[in-house]
Short mmCIF file of C-alpha atoms in Angstrom, two decimals:
data_model
loop_
_atom_site.label_atom_id
_atom_site.label_comp_id
_atom_site.label_asym_id
_atom_site.label_seq_id
_atom_site.Cartn_x
_atom_site.Cartn_y
_atom_site.Cartn_z
CA MET A 1 9.54 -24.19 17.69
CA ARG A 2 7.69 -24.12 14.38
CA ILE A 3 4.20 -25.43 15.10
CA GLY A 4 1.41 -26.13 12.66
CA VAL A 5 -2.18 -25.43 13.67
CA ILE A 6 -4.93 -26.96 11.56
CA GLY A 7 -8.48 -25.86 12.40
CA LEU A 8 -9.09 -22.24 13.32
CA GLY A 9 -12.55 -22.20 14.81
CA ARG A 10 -13.03 -20.33 18.08
CA MET A 11 -10.90 -22.72 20.11
CA GLY A 12 -8.31 -23.44 17.44
CA ALA A 13 -7.71 -19.73 16.85
CA ALA A 14 -7.43 -19.08 20.59
CA LEU A 15 -4.86 -21.87 20.90
CA ALA A 16 -2.91 -20.44 17.99
CA PHE A 17 -2.82 -16.95 19.51
CA ARG A 18 -1.59 -18.45 22.78
CA LEU A 19 1.23 -20.28 21.00
CA GLN A 20 2.20 -17.08 19.19
CA SER A 21 2.36 -15.22 22.50
CA CYS A 22 4.71 -17.93 23.79
CA GLY A 23 7.13 -17.17 20.96
CA HIS A 24 6.44 -20.05 18.58
CA GLU A 25 6.47 -19.64 14.81
CA LEU A 26 3.17 -20.82 13.35
CA VAL A 27 2.09 -22.22 10.01
CA ILE A 28 -1.69 -22.51 9.85
CA TRP A 29 -4.53 -23.83 7.72
CA ASN A 30 -8.30 -23.68 7.88
CA ARG A 31 -11.06 -24.86 5.54
CA THR A 32 -12.34 -21.27 5.40
CA PRO A 33 -9.18 -19.18 4.82
CA GLU A 34 -10.68 -15.89 6.05
CA LYS A 35 -10.54 -17.21 9.62
CA ALA A 36 -6.75 -17.23 9.33
CA GLU A 37 -6.40 -13.55 8.43
CA SER A 38 -5.86 -12.14 11.92
CA LEU A 39 -3.23 -14.77 12.70
CA VAL A 40 -1.43 -14.10 9.43
CA GLU A 41 -1.44 -10.39 10.25
CA ALA A 42 0.15 -11.32 13.59
CA GLY A 43 2.96 -13.18 11.80
CA ALA A 44 1.74 -16.71 11.10
CA ALA A 45 2.45 -18.35 7.74
CA LEU A 46 -0.54 -19.69 5.81
CA GLY A 47 -0.18 -23.20 4.45
CA GLU A 48 -1.81 -24.14 1.16
CA SER A 49 -3.12 -27.45 2.52
CA PRO A 50 -2.94 -29.66 5.61
CA ALA A 51 -0.07 -31.55 3.97
CA ALA A 52 1.80 -28.29 3.39
CA VAL A 53 1.44 -27.41 7.08
CA VAL A 54 2.89 -30.78 8.07
CA GLU A 55 5.82 -30.33 5.72
CA GLN A 56 6.75 -26.99 7.30
CA ALA A 57 6.28 -27.80 11.00
CA GLU A 58 7.89 -29.99 13.64
CA ALA A 59 4.75 -30.32 15.73
CA ILE A 60 1.17 -30.16 14.43
CA ILE A 61 -1.95 -29.35 16.46
CA THR A 62 -5.36 -30.22 15.04
CA CYS A 63 -8.57 -28.84 16.55
CA LEU A 64 -11.62 -29.60 14.44
CA LEU A 65 -15.39 -29.72 14.78
CA ASP A 66 -16.09 -33.43 14.52
CA GLU A 67 -15.14 -36.82 13.08
CA ASN A 68 -16.11 -35.80 9.54
CA ALA A 69 -13.86 -32.75 9.64
CA LEU A 70 -10.99 -34.87 10.97
CA ASP A 71 -11.49 -37.40 8.18
CA GLU A 72 -11.35 -34.65 5.55
CA VAL A 73 -8.22 -33.07 7.02
CA PHE A 74 -6.32 -36.32 7.55
CA ASN A 75 -7.51 -38.35 4.54
CA GLY A 76 -8.62 -35.81 1.97
CA ASP A 77 -6.79 -34.49 -1.07
CA ARG A 78 -3.45 -33.06 0.15
CA GLY A 79 -4.50 -34.14 3.62
CA ILE A 80 -2.16 -34.78 6.51
CA LEU A 81 -1.60 -38.45 5.73
CA SER A 82 -0.43 -37.66 2.20
CA ALA A 83 2.66 -35.90 3.62
CA ASP A 84 5.90 -37.35 4.98
CA LEU A 85 5.17 -37.69 8.70
CA THR A 86 8.54 -39.07 9.75
CA ALA A 87 9.54 -37.78 13.23
CA LYS A 88 6.63 -35.31 13.40
CA LEU A 89 4.62 -34.81 16.60
CA PHE A 90 0.82 -34.63 16.43
CA ILE A 91 -1.33 -33.22 19.22
CA GLU A 92 -4.99 -33.82 18.38
CA MET A 93 -7.40 -31.65 20.41
CA SER A 94 -10.86 -32.28 18.92
CA THR A 95 -13.81 -33.60 20.95
CA VAL A 96 -14.65 -36.94 19.34
CA GLN A 97 -15.19 -40.54 20.37
CA PRO A 98 -12.23 -42.55 21.67
CA ARG A 99 -12.35 -44.92 18.69
CA THR A 100 -11.71 -41.98 16.36
CA GLN A 101 -8.61 -41.02 18.30
CA ARG A 102 -7.35 -44.60 18.34
CA ALA A 103 -7.82 -44.94 14.57
CA LEU A 104 -5.90 -41.73 13.88
CA ASP A 105 -3.15 -42.78 16.26
CA GLU A 106 -2.70 -46.06 14.39
CA ARG A 107 -2.50 -44.40 10.98
CA VAL A 108 -0.16 -41.62 12.09
CA LYS A 109 2.15 -44.02 13.93
CA ALA A 110 2.32 -46.25 10.84
CA LYS A 111 3.88 -43.31 8.99
CA GLY A 112 6.61 -42.72 11.57
CA ALA A 113 5.15 -39.92 13.69
CA ASP A 114 4.27 -39.55 17.37
CA TYR A 115 0.64 -39.00 18.36
CA VAL A 116 -0.95 -37.58 21.50
CA GLU A 117 -4.59 -36.64 22.05
CA CYS A 118 -5.37 -33.66 24.23
CA PRO A 119 -8.99 -32.53 24.27
CA VAL A 120 -9.35 -29.72 26.77
CA SER A 121 -11.74 -28.44 29.38
CA GLY A 122 -12.20 -24.68 29.20
CA SER A 123 -13.31 -22.00 26.76
CA THR A 124 -11.60 -19.48 24.50
CA GLY A 125 -10.69 -17.02 27.27
CA PRO A 126 -8.66 -19.55 29.26
CA ALA A 127 -7.20 -20.86 25.99
CA ARG A 128 -5.68 -17.47 25.19
CA GLU A 129 -4.21 -17.32 28.70
CA GLY A 130 -2.89 -20.89 28.88
CA ARG A 131 -5.38 -21.88 31.61
CA LEU A 132 -7.10 -24.88 30.06
CA ILE A 133 -7.18 -28.39 31.53
CA GLY A 134 -5.56 -30.91 29.21
CA LEU A 135 -7.04 -34.42 29.13
CA VAL A 136 -4.16 -36.33 27.60
CA GLY A 137 -3.93 -39.78 26.06
CA GLY A 138 -0.80 -41.39 24.63
CA THR A 139 2.27 -43.44 25.40
CA PRO A 140 4.51 -42.09 28.17
CA GLU A 141 7.23 -41.35 25.60
CA ASP A 142 4.95 -39.44 23.23
CA VAL A 143 3.32 -37.55 26.09
CA ALA A 144 6.75 -36.52 27.43
CA ARG A 145 7.59 -35.09 24.01
CA ALA A 146 4.30 -33.18 23.83
CA ARG A 147 4.33 -31.97 27.43
CA PRO A 148 6.27 -28.69 26.90
CA ILE A 149 3.71 -27.53 24.33
CA ILE A 150 0.66 -28.71 26.24
CA GLU A 151 1.87 -27.06 29.45
CA GLN A 152 1.95 -23.72 27.65
CA LEU A 153 -1.73 -24.19 26.81
CA CYS A 154 -2.98 -25.81 30.01
CA ARG A 155 -2.80 -25.01 33.71
CA ARG A 156 -3.48 -28.68 34.52
CA PHE A 157 -2.10 -31.68 32.67
CA GLU A 158 -4.00 -34.94 33.21
CA HIS A 159 -2.41 -37.97 31.52
CA ALA A 160 -5.38 -40.35 31.55
CA GLY A 161 -3.78 -43.36 29.84
CA PRO A 162 -3.30 -44.52 26.24
CA VAL A 163 -4.81 -42.77 23.24
CA GLY A 164 -8.60 -42.77 23.63
CA ALA A 165 -8.49 -42.22 27.40
CA GLY A 166 -8.40 -38.45 26.99
CA ALA A 167 -11.49 -38.53 24.75
CA SER A 168 -13.34 -40.63 27.34
CA LEU A 169 -12.52 -38.11 30.07
CA LYS A 170 -13.51 -35.15 27.88
CA LEU A 171 -16.97 -36.57 27.23
CA ALA A 172 -17.35 -37.33 30.94
CA VAL A 173 -16.28 -33.82 31.96
CA ASN A 174 -18.63 -32.11 29.50
CA LEU A 175 -21.73 -34.13 30.37
CA PRO A 176 -22.48 -32.53 33.77
CA LEU A 177 -21.93 -29.06 32.29
CA VAL A 178 -24.43 -29.40 29.47
CA VAL A 179 -26.95 -30.93 31.86
CA TYR A 180 -26.34 -28.15 34.38
CA TYR A 181 -27.23 -25.39 31.94
CA GLN A 182 -30.62 -27.03 31.41
CA ALA A 183 -31.02 -27.66 35.15
CA LEU A 184 -30.41 -23.95 35.81
CA GLY A 185 -33.15 -23.05 33.36
CA GLU A 186 -35.58 -25.40 35.07
CA ALA A 187 -34.59 -24.12 38.51
CA TYR A 188 -35.05 -20.50 37.46
CA SER A 189 -38.47 -21.30 36.03
CA LEU A 190 -39.53 -22.30 39.57
CA CYS A 191 -38.61 -18.94 41.10
CA ARG A 192 -38.78 -16.49 38.22
CA HIS A 193 -42.23 -15.31 39.32
CA LEU A 194 -40.68 -13.88 42.53
CA GLY A 195 -39.14 -11.06 40.52
CA ILE A 196 -35.68 -11.48 42.05
CA GLU A 197 -32.88 -10.18 39.87
CA PRO A 198 -31.09 -13.00 38.00
CA GLU A 199 -27.75 -11.78 39.37
CA ARG A 200 -29.06 -12.40 42.90
CA ILE A 201 -30.33 -15.84 41.91
CA VAL A 202 -26.96 -16.80 40.40
CA ASP A 203 -25.12 -15.47 43.45
CA LEU A 204 -27.40 -17.44 45.76
CA PHE A 205 -27.03 -20.65 43.76
CA SER A 206 -23.24 -20.29 43.76
CA ASP A 207 -23.28 -20.16 47.57
CA THR A 208 -25.46 -23.26 48.03
CA SER A 209 -25.46 -26.94 47.16
CA GLY A 210 -27.01 -25.90 43.84
CA GLY A 211 -23.78 -24.21 42.82
CA ALA A 212 -21.13 -25.26 40.32
CA ASN A 213 -17.79 -23.83 39.22
CA ILE A 214 -19.36 -22.44 36.06
CA LEU A 215 -21.39 -19.97 38.15
CA LYS A 216 -18.18 -18.41 39.45
CA ALA A 217 -16.54 -18.29 36.04
CA ARG A 218 -19.50 -17.21 33.92
CA GLY A 219 -22.19 -16.12 36.34
CA ALA A 220 -22.65 -12.70 34.76
CA MET A 221 -23.36 -14.19 31.33
CA ILE A 222 -25.70 -16.79 32.81
CA ALA A 223 -27.67 -14.05 34.60
CA LYS A 224 -28.01 -12.11 31.34
CA GLY A 225 -29.26 -15.26 29.67
CA MET A 226 -31.85 -15.75 32.43
CA ARG A 227 -33.02 -12.18 31.99
CA GLY A 228 -33.40 -12.69 28.26
CA ASP A 229 -30.88 -10.04 27.23
CA GLY A 230 -29.70 -10.08 23.64
CA PRO A 231 -27.27 -12.79 22.50
CA GLN A 232 -24.01 -12.70 24.45
CA PRO A 233 -20.47 -13.09 23.03
CA VAL A 234 -20.11 -16.69 21.94
CA THR A 235 -17.38 -18.97 23.26
CA PHE A 236 -19.15 -22.31 22.75
CA ASP A 237 -22.58 -22.32 21.17
CA ILE A 238 -25.64 -24.47 21.75
CA ASP A 239 -25.22 -26.34 18.47
CA SER A 240 -21.68 -27.33 19.52
CA PHE A 241 -23.07 -28.69 22.79
CA ARG A 242 -25.60 -30.67 20.76
CA LYS A 243 -22.72 -32.24 18.84
CA ASP A 244 -21.00 -33.15 22.11
CA LEU A 245 -24.20 -34.67 23.51
CA ARG A 246 -24.64 -36.80 20.40
CA THR A 247 -21.04 -37.95 20.77
CA MET A 248 -21.64 -38.87 24.43
CA LEU A 249 -24.71 -40.89 23.51
CA ALA A 250 -22.86 -42.66 20.70
CA GLU A 251 -20.03 -43.57 23.05
CA GLY A 252 -22.49 -44.74 25.68
CA ALA A 253 -24.15 -46.99 23.09
CA GLU A 254 -20.79 -48.48 22.11
CA LEU A 255 -20.10 -49.23 25.78
CA GLY A 256 -23.56 -50.71 26.26
CA LEU A 257 -24.60 -47.88 28.58
CA SER A 258 -27.84 -45.94 28.87
CA LEU A 259 -27.47 -42.18 29.43
CA PRO A 260 -31.09 -41.09 29.99
CA VAL A 261 -30.28 -37.66 31.43
CA ALA A 262 -28.01 -36.81 28.51
CA GLU A 263 -30.61 -38.12 26.06
CA ARG A 264 -33.38 -35.95 27.50
CA THR A 265 -31.07 -32.95 27.69
CA LEU A 266 -30.22 -33.33 24.00
CA SER A 267 -33.92 -33.17 23.15
CA VAL A 268 -34.15 -29.77 24.87
CA TYR A 269 -31.01 -28.48 23.12
CA ASP A 270 -32.44 -29.72 19.81
CA GLU A 271 -35.68 -27.86 20.51
CA ALA A 272 -33.80 -24.69 21.43
CA SER A 273 -31.82 -24.91 18.20
CA GLN A 274 -35.01 -25.35 16.18
CA GLN A 275 -36.32 -22.18 17.85
CA GLY A 276 -33.29 -20.23 16.60
CA TRP A 277 -31.04 -20.51 19.65
CA GLY A 278 -28.39 -22.76 18.10
CA SER A 279 -25.80 -20.07 17.46
CA ARG A 280 -26.15 -18.53 20.93
CA ASP A 281 -23.61 -19.14 23.67
CA GLY A 282 -24.31 -22.16 25.85
CA THR A 283 -24.82 -19.94 28.89
CA SER A 284 -27.96 -18.54 27.26
CA LEU A 285 -29.72 -21.90 27.61
CA ALA A 286 -30.45 -21.06 31.25
CA GLY A 287 -32.89 -18.50 29.84
CA TYR A 288 -34.49 -20.73 27.24
CA TRP A 289 -36.55 -23.05 29.44
CA PRO A 290 -38.17 -20.33 31.62
CA THR A 291 -39.16 -18.45 28.46
CA ARG A 292 -40.49 -21.59 26.85
CA ALA A 293 -42.39 -22.57 30.00
CA SER A 294 -44.03 -19.15 30.33
CA ASP A 295 -44.98 -19.15 26.65
CA ARG A 296 -46.60 -22.59 26.98
CA ALA A 297 -48.49 -21.47 30.08
CA ALA A 298 -49.79 -18.40 28.25
CA GLU A 299 -51.00 -20.59 25.39
CA GLU A 300 -52.92 -22.78 27.78
#
């Protein structure tokens, strides 16, 4: 199948490489063209605009940073909605509020296309291997059409309900993770003075009620972050988690909900970013709080 991929950040590029490895022909576009170079070298065609990608593809995947980026790509000059969308399939994979997904669904459907949302749980490594978890929203008919593509990207396919349901689940899934990274930092600050190697701490946590799946998947990186080693390879950075936390809080406000833990966690992520940690991988946050706490203690 000829598939368009619009948005080639870390996750978008990983998804595109996975689709290439599955034998699909790709036509791609990104706001910063240099991010497309490696995919073009691997055989992808480069579209001149989002509209040009739509015109050349049967199915189009979008994976963008936030609501503003989606608005630019869909509604901007030579954006997606300026093209003929008749009979096209859209799979939208950005992490945004449900209302954003519902609005895009309405506009795309009005132009004769099918629309499915599929934000995912997982990072770039699983994306390249087709081991993500897809949190899918859409009509049964549209989801059935998108399923063969999504199943090549995801090891688990969770159809949550109509468009918007997938976005709700994605925000819910991400909230405990971002809180957990901060909780690990606070926990380590309580035992750091014992001089136990971070690898031993992570291994112990993973074998107790203080464990979480992320310790098994990324324990080595978390331990390096606790130790204060140099910045690790980035799969999802602290600033991106800040964006997700703001989105969670905005959705909570729309639902009339208070999310005090998420709100306090965002304040720590904001502080870490202001201290120059924003571009570091999220796993490094487990090392931020102990360092901050020891620095404050020294000042006092």
